[in-house]
Each structure stands twice: as C-alpha cells, then as structure tokens.
Tab-separated table of C-alpha atoms in Angstrom:
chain	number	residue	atom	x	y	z
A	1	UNK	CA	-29.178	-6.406	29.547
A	2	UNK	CA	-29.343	-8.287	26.362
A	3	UNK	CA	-25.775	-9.331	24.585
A	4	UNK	CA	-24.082	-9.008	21.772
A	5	UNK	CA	-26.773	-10.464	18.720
A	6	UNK	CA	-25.128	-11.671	15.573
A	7	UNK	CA	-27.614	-12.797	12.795
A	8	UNK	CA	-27.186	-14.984	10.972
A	9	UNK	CA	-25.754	-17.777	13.345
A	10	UNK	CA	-25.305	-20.414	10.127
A	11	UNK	CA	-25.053	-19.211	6.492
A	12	UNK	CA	-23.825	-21.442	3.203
A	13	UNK	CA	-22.444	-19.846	0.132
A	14	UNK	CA	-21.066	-20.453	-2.696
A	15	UNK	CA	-17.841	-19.230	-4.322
A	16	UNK	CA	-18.295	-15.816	-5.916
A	17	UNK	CA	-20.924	-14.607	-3.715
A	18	UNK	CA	-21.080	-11.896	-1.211
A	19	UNK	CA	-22.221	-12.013	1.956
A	20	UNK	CA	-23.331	-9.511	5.018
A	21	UNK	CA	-23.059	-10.191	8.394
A	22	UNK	CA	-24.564	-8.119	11.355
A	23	UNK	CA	-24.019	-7.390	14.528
A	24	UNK	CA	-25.837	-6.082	17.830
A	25	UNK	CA	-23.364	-4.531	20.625
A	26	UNK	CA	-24.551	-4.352	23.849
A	27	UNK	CA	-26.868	-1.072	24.290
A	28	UNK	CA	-24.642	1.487	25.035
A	29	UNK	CA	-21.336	0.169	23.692
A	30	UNK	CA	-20.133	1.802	21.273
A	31	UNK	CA	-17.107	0.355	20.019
A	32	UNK	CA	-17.535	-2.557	17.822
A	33	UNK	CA	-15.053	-4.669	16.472
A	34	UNK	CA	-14.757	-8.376	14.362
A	35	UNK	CA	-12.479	-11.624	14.014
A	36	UNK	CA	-12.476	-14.251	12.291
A	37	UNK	CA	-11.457	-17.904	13.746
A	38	UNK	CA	-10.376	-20.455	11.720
A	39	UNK	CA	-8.653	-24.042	12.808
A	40	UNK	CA	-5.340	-23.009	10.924
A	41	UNK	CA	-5.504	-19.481	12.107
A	42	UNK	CA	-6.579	-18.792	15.335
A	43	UNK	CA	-8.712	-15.545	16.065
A	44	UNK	CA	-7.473	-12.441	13.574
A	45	UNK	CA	-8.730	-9.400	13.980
A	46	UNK	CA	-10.654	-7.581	11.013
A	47	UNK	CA	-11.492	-4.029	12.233
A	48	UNK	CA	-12.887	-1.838	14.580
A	49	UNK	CA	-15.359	0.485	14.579
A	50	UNK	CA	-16.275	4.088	16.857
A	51	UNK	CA	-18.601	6.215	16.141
A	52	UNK	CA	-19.230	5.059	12.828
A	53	UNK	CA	-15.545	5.361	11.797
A	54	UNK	CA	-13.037	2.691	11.133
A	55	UNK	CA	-10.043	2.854	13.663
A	56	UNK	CA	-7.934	0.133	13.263
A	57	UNK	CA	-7.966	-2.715	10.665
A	58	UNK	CA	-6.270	-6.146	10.441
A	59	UNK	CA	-4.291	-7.176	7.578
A	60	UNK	CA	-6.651	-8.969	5.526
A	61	UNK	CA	-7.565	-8.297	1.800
A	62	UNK	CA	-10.242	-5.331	0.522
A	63	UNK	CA	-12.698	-7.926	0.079
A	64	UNK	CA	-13.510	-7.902	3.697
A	65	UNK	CA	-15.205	-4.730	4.555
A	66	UNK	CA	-17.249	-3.410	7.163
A	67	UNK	CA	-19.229	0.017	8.891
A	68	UNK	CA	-21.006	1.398	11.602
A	69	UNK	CA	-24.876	2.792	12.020
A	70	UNK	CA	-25.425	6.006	14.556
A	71	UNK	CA	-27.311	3.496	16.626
A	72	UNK	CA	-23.653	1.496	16.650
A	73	UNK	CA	-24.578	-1.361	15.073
A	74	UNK	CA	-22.436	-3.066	12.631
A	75	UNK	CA	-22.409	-4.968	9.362
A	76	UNK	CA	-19.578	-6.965	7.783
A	77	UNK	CA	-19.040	-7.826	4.342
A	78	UNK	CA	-17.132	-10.100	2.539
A	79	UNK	CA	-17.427	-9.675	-1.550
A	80	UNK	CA	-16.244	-12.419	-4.084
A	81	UNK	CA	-16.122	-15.481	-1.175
A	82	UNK	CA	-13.877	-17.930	-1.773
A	83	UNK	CA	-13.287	-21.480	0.137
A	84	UNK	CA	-11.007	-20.287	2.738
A	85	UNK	CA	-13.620	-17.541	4.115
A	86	UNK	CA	-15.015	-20.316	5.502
A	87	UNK	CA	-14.857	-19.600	9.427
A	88	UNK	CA	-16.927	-18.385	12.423
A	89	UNK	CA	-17.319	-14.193	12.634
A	90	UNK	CA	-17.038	-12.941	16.031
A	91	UNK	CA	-18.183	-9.739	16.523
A	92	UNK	CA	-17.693	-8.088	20.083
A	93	UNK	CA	-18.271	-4.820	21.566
A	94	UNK	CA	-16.810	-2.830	24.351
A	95	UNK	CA	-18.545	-0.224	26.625
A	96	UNK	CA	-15.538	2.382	26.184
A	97	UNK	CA	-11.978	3.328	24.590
A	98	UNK	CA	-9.235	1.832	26.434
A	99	UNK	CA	-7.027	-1.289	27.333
A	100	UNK	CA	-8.393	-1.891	30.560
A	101	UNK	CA	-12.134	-2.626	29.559
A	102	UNK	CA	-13.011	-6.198	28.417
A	103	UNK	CA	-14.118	-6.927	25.095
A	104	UNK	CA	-18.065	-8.697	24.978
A	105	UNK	CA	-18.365	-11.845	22.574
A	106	UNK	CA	-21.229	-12.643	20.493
A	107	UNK	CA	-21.591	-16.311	19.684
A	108	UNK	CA	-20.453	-15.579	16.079
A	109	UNK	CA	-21.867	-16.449	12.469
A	110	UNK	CA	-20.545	-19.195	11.011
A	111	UNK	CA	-19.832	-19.014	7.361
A	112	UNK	CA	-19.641	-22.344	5.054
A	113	UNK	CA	-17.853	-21.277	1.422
A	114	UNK	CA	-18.531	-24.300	-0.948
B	1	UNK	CA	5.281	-6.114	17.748
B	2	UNK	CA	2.471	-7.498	20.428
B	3	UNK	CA	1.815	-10.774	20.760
B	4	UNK	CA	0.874	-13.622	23.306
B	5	UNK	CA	2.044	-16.920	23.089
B	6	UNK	CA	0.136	-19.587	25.655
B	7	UNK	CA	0.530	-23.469	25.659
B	8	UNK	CA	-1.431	-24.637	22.695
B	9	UNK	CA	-2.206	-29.149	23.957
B	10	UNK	CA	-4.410	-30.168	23.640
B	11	UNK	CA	-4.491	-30.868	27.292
B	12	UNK	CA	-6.252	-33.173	28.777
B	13	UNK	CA	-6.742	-34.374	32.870
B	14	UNK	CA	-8.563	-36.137	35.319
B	15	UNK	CA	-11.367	-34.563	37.353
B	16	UNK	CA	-10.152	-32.680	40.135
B	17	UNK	CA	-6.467	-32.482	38.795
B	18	UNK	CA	-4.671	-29.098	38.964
B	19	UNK	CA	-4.629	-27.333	35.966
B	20	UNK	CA	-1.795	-24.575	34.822
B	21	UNK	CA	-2.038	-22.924	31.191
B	22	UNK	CA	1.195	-21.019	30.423
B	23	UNK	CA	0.931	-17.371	29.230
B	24	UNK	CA	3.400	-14.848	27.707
B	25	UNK	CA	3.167	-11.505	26.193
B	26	UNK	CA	4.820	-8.809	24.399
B	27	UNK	CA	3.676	-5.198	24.605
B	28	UNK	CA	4.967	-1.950	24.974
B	29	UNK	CA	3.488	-0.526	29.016
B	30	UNK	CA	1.197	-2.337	31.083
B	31	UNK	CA	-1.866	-3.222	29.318
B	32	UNK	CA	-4.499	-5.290	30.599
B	33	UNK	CA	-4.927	-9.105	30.296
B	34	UNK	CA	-7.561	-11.198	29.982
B	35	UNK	CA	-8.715	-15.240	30.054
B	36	UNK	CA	-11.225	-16.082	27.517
B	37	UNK	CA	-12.902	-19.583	27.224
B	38	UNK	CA	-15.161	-21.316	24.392
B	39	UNK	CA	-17.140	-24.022	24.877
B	40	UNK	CA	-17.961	-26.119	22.067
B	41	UNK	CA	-20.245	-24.513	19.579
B	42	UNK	CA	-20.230	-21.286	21.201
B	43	UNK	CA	-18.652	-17.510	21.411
B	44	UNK	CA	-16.244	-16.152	23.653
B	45	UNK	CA	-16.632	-15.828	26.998
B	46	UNK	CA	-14.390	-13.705	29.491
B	47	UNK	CA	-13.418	-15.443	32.384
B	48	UNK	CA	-10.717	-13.235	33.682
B	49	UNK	CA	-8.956	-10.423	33.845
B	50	UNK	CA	-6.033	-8.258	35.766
B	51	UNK	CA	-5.696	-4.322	34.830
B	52	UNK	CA	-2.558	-3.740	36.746
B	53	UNK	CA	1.035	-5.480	37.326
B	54	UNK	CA	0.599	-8.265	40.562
B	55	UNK	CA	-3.499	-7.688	40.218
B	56	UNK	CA	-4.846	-11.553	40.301
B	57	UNK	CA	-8.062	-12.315	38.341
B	58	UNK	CA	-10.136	-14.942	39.682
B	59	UNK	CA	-13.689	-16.443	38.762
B	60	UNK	CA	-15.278	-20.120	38.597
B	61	UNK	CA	-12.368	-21.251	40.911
B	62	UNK	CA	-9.961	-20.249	38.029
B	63	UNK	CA	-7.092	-17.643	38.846
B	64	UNK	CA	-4.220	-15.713	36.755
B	65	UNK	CA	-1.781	-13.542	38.654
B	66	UNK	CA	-0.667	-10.491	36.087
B	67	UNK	CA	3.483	-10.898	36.304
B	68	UNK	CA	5.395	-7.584	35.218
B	69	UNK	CA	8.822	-8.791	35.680
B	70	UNK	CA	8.089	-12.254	33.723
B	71	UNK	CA	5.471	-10.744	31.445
B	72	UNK	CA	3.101	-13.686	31.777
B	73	UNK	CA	-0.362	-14.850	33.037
B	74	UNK	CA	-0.294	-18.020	33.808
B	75	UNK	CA	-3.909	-19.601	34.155
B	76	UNK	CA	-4.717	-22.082	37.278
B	77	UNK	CA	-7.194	-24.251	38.902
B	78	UNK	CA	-6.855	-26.277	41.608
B	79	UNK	CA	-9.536	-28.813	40.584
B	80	UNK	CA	-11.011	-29.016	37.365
B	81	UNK	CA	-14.137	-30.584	36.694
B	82	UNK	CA	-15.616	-32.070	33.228
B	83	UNK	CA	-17.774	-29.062	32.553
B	84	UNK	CA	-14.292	-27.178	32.217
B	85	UNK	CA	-13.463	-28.982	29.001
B	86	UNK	CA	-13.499	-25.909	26.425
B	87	UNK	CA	-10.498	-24.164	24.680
B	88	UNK	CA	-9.183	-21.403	26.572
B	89	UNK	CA	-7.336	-17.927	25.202
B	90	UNK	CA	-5.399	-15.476	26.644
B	91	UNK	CA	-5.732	-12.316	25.437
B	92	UNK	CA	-4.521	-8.594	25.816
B	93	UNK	CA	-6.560	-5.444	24.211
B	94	UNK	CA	-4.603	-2.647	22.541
B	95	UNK	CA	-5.376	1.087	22.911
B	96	UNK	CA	-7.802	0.903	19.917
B	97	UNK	CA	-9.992	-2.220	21.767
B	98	UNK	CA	-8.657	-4.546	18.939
B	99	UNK	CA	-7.957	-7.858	20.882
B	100	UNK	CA	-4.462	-9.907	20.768
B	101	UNK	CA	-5.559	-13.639	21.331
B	102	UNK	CA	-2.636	-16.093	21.790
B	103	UNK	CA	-3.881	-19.890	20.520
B	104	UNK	CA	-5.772	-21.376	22.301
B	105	UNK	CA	-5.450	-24.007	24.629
B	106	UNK	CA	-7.831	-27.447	24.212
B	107	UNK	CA	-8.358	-28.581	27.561
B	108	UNK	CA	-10.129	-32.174	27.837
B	109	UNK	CA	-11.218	-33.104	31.725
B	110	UNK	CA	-12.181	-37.059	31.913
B	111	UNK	CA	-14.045	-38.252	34.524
C-alpha cells in the first residue's frame, strides 16, 4: 500500500506569493489533516479535513487555507507568503475517526519564503 | 487545555547506553499515546503507541509504558545504536484526529 504522497517535496517563493500544496492519504483514509514544523515552533496543527469538510482548525491566520476532494485528497494554501512561512508541511492521514488510531506521516513539503 | 511536555536535549550517548525520554500529558479521559521519530531530512514516523492505561508499546527494541496515575509515557531503550540518532516526539491525538506533539527530543548516539 503506497503512503502518504506530498508534492512538491522542495518549493522557493518569494514574499507576496501564494502557494498550493497537495497531499495523497493513504487509499482509503479518509481523514486528512496538516502541520507545520518550524525550529522555533515545533509541529502546530493547521486543520483537518473529513469528508470534504473542515473539522477542526489550529489557530493560525486566514491566509492559511485548505479543502478536501471526494477522492480525499487534499490541498493547502497559503496566500500573501511572508518570511516566516518558511517551514516543512506535514500532511498525514488516518484510516478512521477516533483517538485510538495513529496518524500516517508524509515526508512533508518544504517551503523556502525569500 | 491538552498538552504534552517531553525532555527537549539535545541528548546525546554512547552506543549501547540506555536511553529514557521523559513524557507528560494533560487531557481530559484516557486518550491514546503515541512515539513518533524523524530522521534527518525526513517525515514522521510512528514508532509507538499504547491505547489503554498500563498498555506498553514496544517496537525496534524501544518501549513506553502508558501511566494513568502519573500521566506520562516515558520512552526507553536498553541499548541504543547510531542509527537511532533522530529527534523523537511524543504525541497524543484528540477526538477530531488533530495530533498534540510535545517538542521534540534530539537524540545524538556516538559510536
């Protein structure tokens, strides 16, 4: 069974810009859900996807903004970059809703801002 | 509100020296807990995980016994090797499968 894909793995942009990111879950996941790491910051959590709808989201600003496709894969998007987007996206996917199941990594995109 | 604090080092050791990595959490119940390690360059991996109070999770010679009473996780091997080096996160998942990492610990293993 194939993992979670994230395309781009390396993207530079400049401030101002947008950017998309995607993601793959594992086939038959269906919950689908992002963080950013950063050195200063540790791993925060964006927001979470189900079905195509948005179920939780982490408390960062409305530049960051994401959905879901019927097939349950997932974009990102972060509008109007500045430096300190600069980071590596995880994206990860679970197989069902609930606490006890694990959460499945992709090996992230990592975003230069310059 | 939920959080998990763990030993942030770095850390670093000689091969084959015992290794613990401290783990605490907040939550409201009993959720599940989980070890996740990164090796340089890459994503997360899970390495472990307990469902239940006094479950132990155990892979790669790594082990974490889930502790109700002292709400912690502690992380343990008995001999690490060089190929351990990687940063290592504990982590619990709420209800809505968003992920509470604690910090990371940078472990370093020299031969």
């Amino acid at each position: 069974k194939a993992g979670v894909t994230q395309t781009p793995r390396y993207l530079i942009k400049t401030r101002g810009q947008q950017v998309t990111l995607s993601c793959s879950p594992i086939s038959g996941h269906r919950s689908v859900s992002w963080y950013q790491q950063t050195p200063g910051q540790g791993l925060q959590f964006l927001f979470e996807y189900f079905s195509e709808t948005q179920r939780n989201k982490g408390n960062f600003p409305g530049r960051f903004s994401g959905r879901q496709f019927s097939n349950s894969r997932s974009e990102m998007n972060v509008s109007t970059l500045e430096l300190g987007d600069s980071a590596l996206y995880l994206c990860a996917s679970s197989p069902e809703v609930g606490s006890n199941t694990e959460a499945f990594f992709g090996q992230g995109t990592r975003l230069t801002v310059v | 509100g939920d959080s998990v604090t763990q030993m942030e080092g770095p850390v670093t050791l000689s091969e084959e020296a015992f290794l613990t990595i401290n783990c605490t959490y907040t939550a409201t119940g009993y959720p599940s807990l989980f070890w996740y390690v990164q090796y340089p360059g890459e994503g997360l991996q899970l390495l472990l995980k307990a469902t239940k109070a006094d479950d132990k999770g155990s892979n790669k010679g790594f082990e974490a016994t889930y502790r109700k009473e002292t709400t912690s996780f502690h992380l343990e091997k008995g001999s690490v090797q060089v190929s351990d080096s990687a940063v290592y996160f504990c982590a619990r998942k709420t209800s809505y499968d968003k992920v509470i990492f604690g910090p990371g610990t940078s472990l370093s293993v020299i031969p």
